[in-house]
C-alpha cells in the first residue's frame, strides 16, 4: 500500500509576485505579448521540449548499455572486495559502514530518486540566499512571458520556494519511486522523469498563452504526476491510501481519475493556487507513455545502442 498525498507542485504564483508581502525582488519580465496570443514565442520551447526529450532517452539508452557492460567487468572485482571486507577488522561506530548499511537497505527506486531529492533540497536552500533571488526567479521559475524560456522548463522542476511544497512533493516521489523503477528500470525512469518535467512545463506555457494568465510556476509535481500516472496505469488495481487517513483505501485508477478531475476543474474555473495545466500535462504524458510511448520510444532504441557499441568498439581499437 502506497501513501498518497496531494501534489502542490507547479505553483502558479503570479498574484504572490505582485503582492506587497512578496519576498521576491522585482524583475524586468517581458510584457505578455498580445499579438496572436504569442504562439510564436512557443516555437523555441516546443523545439526545446522535443530535443530535450529525445536527448534524455538517448542518454538513458547509452547509460543502460554502459551499466550492463560495467556489471560484467566488475563482477570479479566486487567478489574480491567482499572477500577483503570480511578479512578487515570491523570498527565500532564506523560512520561509513552505517551509511552503507542504510544505502543498501533502500530499494532500487529509492536509490534512484535520492539524487533528485538532494538536488531539490539544494535548490530550496539557494532560494534562502538573498543575493541569488534574481537568478532563481529568472532561471528556476517557468513563465512564457519571461525573457528566458527554455532553461527554466527543466530547472523549475527542481525548484521549490516553501519547505512544505518541497516536503510534500519529495514524499510522493519517494513513495512511488520503488514501483515506478521496478516497472521502468532506473535508466528509463530517469529519462521519463526529466522529459516529464519539460513536457509539463510546455503544457503550462501553452495554457497560459491561450488564457493570457501569465505568471511564474515552479515545482516537481508535473514530473511527479507522470510517475504517479504511469504507476496507476500499469497497476490500476493497486491499493492506495491517504497518508493521514490510512483506514480509507482506494484503487490507483480511482486516485488518478480524482486528481485529473480536480485539476481539470481548476483549469476550467481558473484556480490560481496550482499550475493545473502542468499537472494535467504530466498525467497525460504518464498515461500515454505506458500505453504507447514505451513501445514507440524505448523498445526502438536498439539502432542507437548498436551505433554506440560500434563507435565504442572503434574507439577502443584505435
CSV table of C-alpha atoms in Angstrom, one decimal:
chain,number,residue,atom,x,y,z
A,1,UNK,CA,0.0,0.0,0.0
A,2,UNK,CA,1.4,3.3,-1.1
A,3,UNK,CA,0.9,6.6,0.8
A,4,UNK,CA,-0.8,9.2,-1.4
A,5,UNK,CA,-0.8,12.9,-0.8
A,6,UNK,CA,-1.9,15.9,-2.7
A,7,UNK,CA,0.5,17.4,-5.3
A,8,UNK,CA,1.0,21.1,-4.8
A,9,UNK,CA,3.7,21.1,-7.4
A,10,UNK,CA,3.9,23.7,-10.1
A,11,UNK,CA,2.6,26.6,-8.1
A,12,UNK,CA,1.2,29.4,-10.2
A,13,UNK,CA,2.2,32.3,-8.0
A,14,UNK,CA,1.7,35.4,-10.2
A,15,UNK,CA,-0.5,37.0,-7.5
A,16,UNK,CA,2.2,36.5,-4.9
A,17,UNK,CA,4.8,38.2,-7.0
A,18,UNK,CA,2.5,41.2,-7.3
A,19,UNK,CA,1.8,41.2,-3.6
A,20,UNK,CA,3.3,43.8,-1.2
A,21,UNK,CA,4.5,41.0,1.0
A,22,UNK,CA,6.3,39.4,-1.9
A,23,UNK,CA,9.8,38.1,-0.8
A,24,UNK,CA,11.0,38.1,-4.4
A,25,UNK,CA,12.8,41.1,-6.0
A,26,UNK,CA,11.1,42.6,-9.0
A,27,UNK,CA,12.5,41.5,-12.3
A,28,UNK,CA,12.0,43.2,-15.7
A,29,UNK,CA,9.9,40.5,-17.2
A,30,UNK,CA,8.9,40.9,-20.8
A,31,UNK,CA,5.3,42.1,-21.0
A,32,UNK,CA,2.8,39.4,-22.1
A,33,UNK,CA,2.6,39.8,-25.9
A,34,UNK,CA,-0.8,40.5,-27.3
A,35,UNK,CA,-0.5,39.5,-31.0
A,36,UNK,CA,-2.0,36.5,-31.9
A,37,UNK,CA,-1.8,35.1,-28.4
A,38,UNK,CA,2.0,35.0,-28.6
A,39,UNK,CA,2.1,31.5,-30.1
A,40,UNK,CA,5.2,32.5,-32.0
A,41,UNK,CA,7.1,32.5,-28.7
A,42,UNK,CA,6.2,28.9,-28.1
A,43,UNK,CA,8.3,27.7,-31.1
A,44,UNK,CA,11.6,27.6,-29.2
A,45,UNK,CA,10.0,25.9,-26.1
A,46,UNK,CA,8.4,23.3,-28.4
A,47,UNK,CA,11.7,22.6,-30.1
A,48,UNK,CA,13.5,22.5,-26.7
A,49,UNK,CA,10.9,20.0,-25.4
A,50,UNK,CA,11.4,17.7,-28.4
A,51,UNK,CA,15.1,18.0,-28.3
A,52,UNK,CA,15.5,17.5,-24.6
A,53,UNK,CA,13.1,14.6,-24.5
A,54,UNK,CA,15.0,12.9,-27.4
A,55,UNK,CA,18.3,13.5,-25.7
A,56,UNK,CA,17.1,12.2,-22.4
A,57,UNK,CA,16.0,8.9,-23.9
A,58,UNK,CA,19.2,8.6,-26.0
A,59,UNK,CA,21.3,9.2,-22.9
A,60,UNK,CA,19.3,6.7,-20.9
A,61,UNK,CA,19.8,4.1,-23.6
A,62,UNK,CA,23.6,4.6,-23.6
A,63,UNK,CA,23.6,4.7,-19.8
A,64,UNK,CA,21.8,1.3,-19.7
A,65,UNK,CA,24.3,-0.1,-22.2
A,66,UNK,CA,27.3,1.1,-20.1
A,67,UNK,CA,25.7,-0.2,-16.9
A,68,UNK,CA,25.4,-3.7,-18.3
A,69,UNK,CA,29.0,-3.6,-19.6
A,70,UNK,CA,30.3,-2.4,-16.2
A,71,UNK,CA,28.4,-5.1,-14.4
A,72,UNK,CA,30.2,-7.8,-16.4
A,73,UNK,CA,33.6,-6.2,-15.8
A,74,UNK,CA,33.1,-5.6,-12.1
A,75,UNK,CA,31.7,-9.0,-11.2
A,76,UNK,CA,35.1,-10.4,-10.0
A,77,UNK,CA,36.2,-7.0,-8.6
A,78,UNK,CA,33.1,-7.0,-6.3
A,79,UNK,CA,33.7,-10.6,-5.3
A,80,UNK,CA,37.3,-9.6,-4.3
A,81,UNK,CA,36.1,-6.5,-2.4
A,82,UNK,CA,33.6,-8.6,-0.4
A,83,UNK,CA,36.3,-11.1,0.5
A,84,UNK,CA,38.7,-8.3,1.6
A,85,UNK,CA,35.8,-6.7,3.6
A,86,UNK,CA,35.4,-9.9,5.6
A,87,UNK,CA,39.1,-10.1,6.4
A,88,UNK,CA,39.3,-6.4,7.6
A,89,UNK,CA,38.6,-5.9,11.3
A,90,UNK,CA,35.2,-4.2,11.9
A,91,UNK,CA,35.3,-0.9,13.7
A,92,UNK,CA,32.7,0.2,16.2
A,93,UNK,CA,30.8,3.3,15.3
A,94,UNK,CA,32.1,3.2,11.8
A,95,UNK,CA,30.0,6.0,10.2
A,96,UNK,CA,30.8,4.9,6.7
A,97,UNK,CA,29.6,1.4,7.5
A,98,UNK,CA,26.3,2.7,8.9
A,99,UNK,CA,25.8,4.9,5.8
A,100,UNK,CA,26.5,1.8,3.6
A,101,UNK,CA,24.0,-0.3,5.6
A,102,UNK,CA,21.4,2.5,5.2
A,103,UNK,CA,22.0,2.8,1.5
A,104,UNK,CA,21.9,-1.0,0.9
A,105,UNK,CA,18.5,-1.1,2.8
A,106,UNK,CA,16.9,1.2,0.2
A,107,UNK,CA,15.1,-0.1,-2.8
A,108,UNK,CA,16.4,0.4,-6.3
A,109,UNK,CA,13.8,3.1,-6.8
A,110,UNK,CA,14.7,4.9,-3.6
A,111,UNK,CA,18.3,4.9,-4.5
A,112,UNK,CA,17.4,6.3,-8.0
A,113,UNK,CA,15.4,9.3,-6.6
A,114,UNK,CA,17.8,10.1,-3.8
A,115,UNK,CA,19.9,12.3,-6.1
A,116,UNK,CA,16.7,14.1,-7.2
A,117,UNK,CA,15.7,14.7,-3.6
A,118,UNK,CA,19.2,16.1,-2.8
A,119,UNK,CA,19.2,18.5,-5.8
A,120,UNK,CA,15.7,19.7,-4.9
A,121,UNK,CA,16.9,20.4,-1.4
A,122,UNK,CA,20.0,22.3,-2.6
A,123,UNK,CA,17.9,24.5,-4.9
A,124,UNK,CA,15.5,25.1,-2.0
A,125,UNK,CA,18.5,26.3,0.1
A,126,UNK,CA,19.5,28.6,-2.8
A,127,UNK,CA,16.1,30.4,-2.5
A,128,UNK,CA,17.1,31.4,1.0
A,129,UNK,CA,20.1,33.3,-0.2
A,130,UNK,CA,19.1,37.0,-0.9
A,131,UNK,CA,21.8,37.6,-3.4
A,132,UNK,CA,20.6,34.7,-5.6
A,133,UNK,CA,16.9,35.8,-5.7
A,134,UNK,CA,17.1,37.4,-9.1
A,135,UNK,CA,18.9,34.4,-10.6
A,136,UNK,CA,16.4,32.0,-9.0
A,137,UNK,CA,13.4,33.8,-10.4
A,138,UNK,CA,14.8,34.2,-13.8
A,139,UNK,CA,16.1,30.6,-14.3
A,140,UNK,CA,14.2,28.5,-11.7
A,141,UNK,CA,10.6,29.6,-12.4
A,142,UNK,CA,8.9,28.9,-15.7
A,143,UNK,CA,6.9,31.7,-17.3
A,144,UNK,CA,6.1,32.1,-21.0
A,145,UNK,CA,6.2,35.9,-20.6
A,146,UNK,CA,9.8,35.8,-19.4
A,147,UNK,CA,12.8,36.6,-21.5
A,148,UNK,CA,14.3,33.3,-20.6
A,149,UNK,CA,12.1,30.5,-21.9
A,150,UNK,CA,13.9,27.2,-22.3
A,151,UNK,CA,16.2,26.6,-19.4
A,152,UNK,CA,13.5,27.2,-16.8
A,153,UNK,CA,11.4,24.5,-18.2
A,154,UNK,CA,13.7,21.9,-16.7
A,155,UNK,CA,15.3,23.9,-13.9
A,156,UNK,CA,11.9,24.8,-12.4
A,157,UNK,CA,11.2,21.1,-12.0
A,158,UNK,CA,13.8,21.1,-9.2
A,159,UNK,CA,12.7,24.3,-7.6
A,160,UNK,CA,10.6,24.8,-4.5
A,161,UNK,CA,10.3,28.0,-2.5
A,162,UNK,CA,8.4,26.7,0.5
A,163,UNK,CA,9.5,23.8,2.7
A,164,UNK,CA,6.0,22.3,2.8
A,165,UNK,CA,5.9,22.4,-1.0
A,166,UNK,CA,9.3,20.6,-1.2
A,167,UNK,CA,8.5,18.0,1.5
A,168,UNK,CA,5.1,17.1,0.0
A,169,UNK,CA,6.5,16.6,-3.5
A,170,UNK,CA,9.5,14.7,-2.3
A,171,UNK,CA,7.4,12.4,-0.1
A,172,UNK,CA,5.1,11.5,-3.0
A,173,UNK,CA,8.1,10.9,-5.3
A,174,UNK,CA,9.8,8.7,-2.7
A,175,UNK,CA,6.5,6.8,-2.1
A,176,UNK,CA,6.1,5.9,-5.8
A,177,UNK,CA,9.7,5.5,-6.7
A,178,UNK,CA,10.0,1.8,-5.9
A,179,UNK,CA,7.0,0.9,-8.0
A,180,UNK,CA,8.0,3.2,-10.9
A,181,UNK,CA,11.6,2.0,-11.1
A,182,UNK,CA,10.6,-1.7,-10.8
A,183,UNK,CA,8.3,-1.1,-13.9
A,184,UNK,CA,10.6,1.1,-16.0
A,185,UNK,CA,14.1,0.4,-14.7
A,186,UNK,CA,16.5,3.0,-13.4
A,187,UNK,CA,17.6,4.5,-16.7
A,188,UNK,CA,14.2,4.6,-18.4
A,189,UNK,CA,12.7,6.1,-15.2
A,190,UNK,CA,15.2,9.0,-15.3
A,191,UNK,CA,14.5,9.7,-18.9
A,192,UNK,CA,10.8,9.7,-18.3
A,193,UNK,CA,11.1,11.9,-15.2
A,194,UNK,CA,13.3,14.5,-16.8
A,195,UNK,CA,11.2,14.5,-20.0
A,196,UNK,CA,8.1,14.9,-17.9
A,197,UNK,CA,9.4,18.0,-16.3
A,198,UNK,CA,9.9,19.7,-19.6
A,199,UNK,CA,6.7,18.4,-21.2
A,200,UNK,CA,4.6,19.5,-18.2
A,201,UNK,CA,6.2,23.0,-18.4
A,202,UNK,CA,5.4,23.2,-22.1
A,203,UNK,CA,1.7,22.3,-21.3
A,204,UNK,CA,1.8,25.1,-18.8
A,205,UNK,CA,3.2,27.5,-21.4
A,206,UNK,CA,0.5,26.7,-23.9
A,207,UNK,CA,-2.3,27.0,-21.4
A,208,UNK,CA,-1.0,30.4,-20.1
A,209,UNK,CA,-0.7,31.6,-23.6
A,210,UNK,CA,-4.2,30.5,-24.5
A,211,UNK,CA,-5.8,32.1,-21.5
A,212,UNK,CA,-3.5,35.1,-21.1
A,213,UNK,CA,-2.9,34.3,-17.5
A,214,UNK,CA,0.8,34.7,-17.4
A,215,UNK,CA,2.9,34.1,-14.3
A,216,UNK,CA,5.8,32.1,-13.0
A,217,UNK,CA,5.5,28.4,-11.9
A,218,UNK,CA,7.8,26.1,-10.1
A,219,UNK,CA,7.8,22.7,-8.6
A,220,UNK,CA,8.3,19.0,-9.3
A,221,UNK,CA,4.7,17.9,-9.4
A,222,UNK,CA,4.3,18.0,-13.2
A,223,UNK,CA,7.0,15.3,-13.4
A,224,UNK,CA,5.7,13.5,-10.3
A,225,UNK,CA,2.2,13.4,-11.9
A,226,UNK,CA,3.8,11.5,-14.7
A,227,UNK,CA,5.3,9.0,-12.3
A,228,UNK,CA,2.0,8.6,-10.5
A,229,UNK,CA,0.0,8.3,-13.7
A,230,UNK,CA,2.5,5.7,-15.1
A,231,UNK,CA,2.2,3.6,-12.0
A,232,UNK,CA,-1.6,3.9,-11.8
A,233,UNK,CA,-1.9,2.9,-15.5
A,234,UNK,CA,0.4,-0.1,-15.1
A,235,UNK,CA,-1.1,-1.2,-11.8
A,236,UNK,CA,-4.7,0.0,-11.9
A,237,UNK,CA,-5.9,-2.2,-9.1
A,238,UNK,CA,-3.2,-1.3,-6.6
A,239,UNK,CA,-4.5,-0.1,-3.3
A,240,UNK,CA,-3.6,3.4,-2.2
A,241,UNK,CA,-4.3,5.4,0.9
A,242,UNK,CA,-4.0,9.0,2.1
A,243,UNK,CA,-1.1,9.2,4.5
A,244,UNK,CA,-3.1,10.8,7.3
A,245,UNK,CA,-6.2,8.6,6.7
A,246,UNK,CA,-4.8,5.1,6.2
A,247,UNK,CA,-8.1,3.5,7.1
A,248,UNK,CA,-9.6,4.7,3.8
A,249,UNK,CA,-8.3,2.9,0.7
A,250,UNK,CA,-9.0,3.2,-3.0
A,251,UNK,CA,-7.6,1.8,-6.2
A,252,UNK,CA,-4.9,3.5,-8.2
A,253,UNK,CA,-7.4,4.1,-11.1
A,254,UNK,CA,-9.8,6.0,-8.9
A,255,UNK,CA,-7.0,8.0,-7.4
A,256,UNK,CA,-5.7,9.1,-10.8
A,257,UNK,CA,-9.3,9.9,-12.0
A,258,UNK,CA,-9.9,12.0,-8.9
A,259,UNK,CA,-6.7,14.0,-9.3
A,260,UNK,CA,-7.3,14.6,-13.0
A,261,UNK,CA,-10.9,15.7,-12.3
A,262,UNK,CA,-9.7,18.2,-9.7
A,263,UNK,CA,-7.0,19.6,-11.9
A,264,UNK,CA,-9.5,19.8,-14.8
A,265,UNK,CA,-11.9,21.8,-12.7
A,266,UNK,CA,-9.1,24.0,-11.5
A,267,UNK,CA,-8.0,24.7,-15.1
A,268,UNK,CA,-11.6,25.4,-16.3
A,269,UNK,CA,-12.5,27.6,-13.3
A,270,UNK,CA,-9.2,29.5,-13.3
A,271,UNK,CA,-8.0,28.4,-9.9
A,272,UNK,CA,-4.6,30.1,-9.3
A,273,UNK,CA,-3.1,28.2,-6.4
A,274,UNK,CA,-1.6,25.4,-8.5
A,275,UNK,CA,-0.5,25.1,-12.1
A,276,UNK,CA,-3.2,22.7,-13.1
A,277,UNK,CA,-2.1,22.6,-16.8
A,278,UNK,CA,1.3,21.3,-15.7
A,279,UNK,CA,-0.4,18.6,-13.6
A,280,UNK,CA,-2.6,17.5,-16.5
A,281,UNK,CA,0.2,17.6,-18.9
A,282,UNK,CA,2.3,15.4,-16.7
A,283,UNK,CA,-0.6,13.0,-16.1
A,284,UNK,CA,-1.3,12.8,-19.8
A,285,UNK,CA,2.3,12.0,-20.6
A,286,UNK,CA,2.5,9.3,-18.0
A,287,UNK,CA,-0.6,7.5,-19.3
A,288,UNK,CA,0.5,7.9,-22.9
A,289,UNK,CA,3.9,6.6,-22.2
A,290,UNK,CA,2.7,3.5,-20.5
A,291,UNK,CA,0.1,2.8,-23.2
A,292,UNK,CA,2.0,3.8,-26.3
A,293,UNK,CA,5.3,5.7,-25.7
A,294,UNK,CA,7.2,2.7,-24.2
A,295,UNK,CA,6.7,0.7,-27.4
A,296,UNK,CA,7.3,3.7,-29.6
A,297,UNK,CA,10.4,5.1,-27.9
A,298,UNK,CA,12.1,2.7,-25.6
A,299,UNK,CA,11.7,-0.6,-27.5
A,300,UNK,CA,13.1,1.0,-30.6
A,301,UNK,CA,16.4,2.1,-29.1
A,302,UNK,CA,18.4,-0.9,-30.5
A,303,UNK,CA,19.7,1.0,-33.5
A,304,UNK,CA,21.1,3.7,-31.3
A,305,UNK,CA,22.7,1.2,-28.9
A,306,UNK,CA,24.2,-0.7,-31.9
A,307,UNK,CA,25.6,2.6,-33.2
A,308,UNK,CA,27.1,3.5,-29.8
A,309,UNK,CA,28.6,0.0,-29.5
A,310,UNK,CA,30.3,0.3,-32.9
A,311,UNK,CA,31.7,3.8,-32.0
A,312,UNK,CA,32.8,2.5,-28.7
A,313,UNK,CA,34.5,-0.5,-30.2
A,314,UNK,CA,36.2,1.5,-32.8
A,315,UNK,CA,37.5,4.0,-30.2
A,316,UNK,CA,38.9,1.2,-28.1
A,317,UNK,CA,40.5,-0.5,-31.1
A,318,UNK,CA,42.1,2.8,-32.2
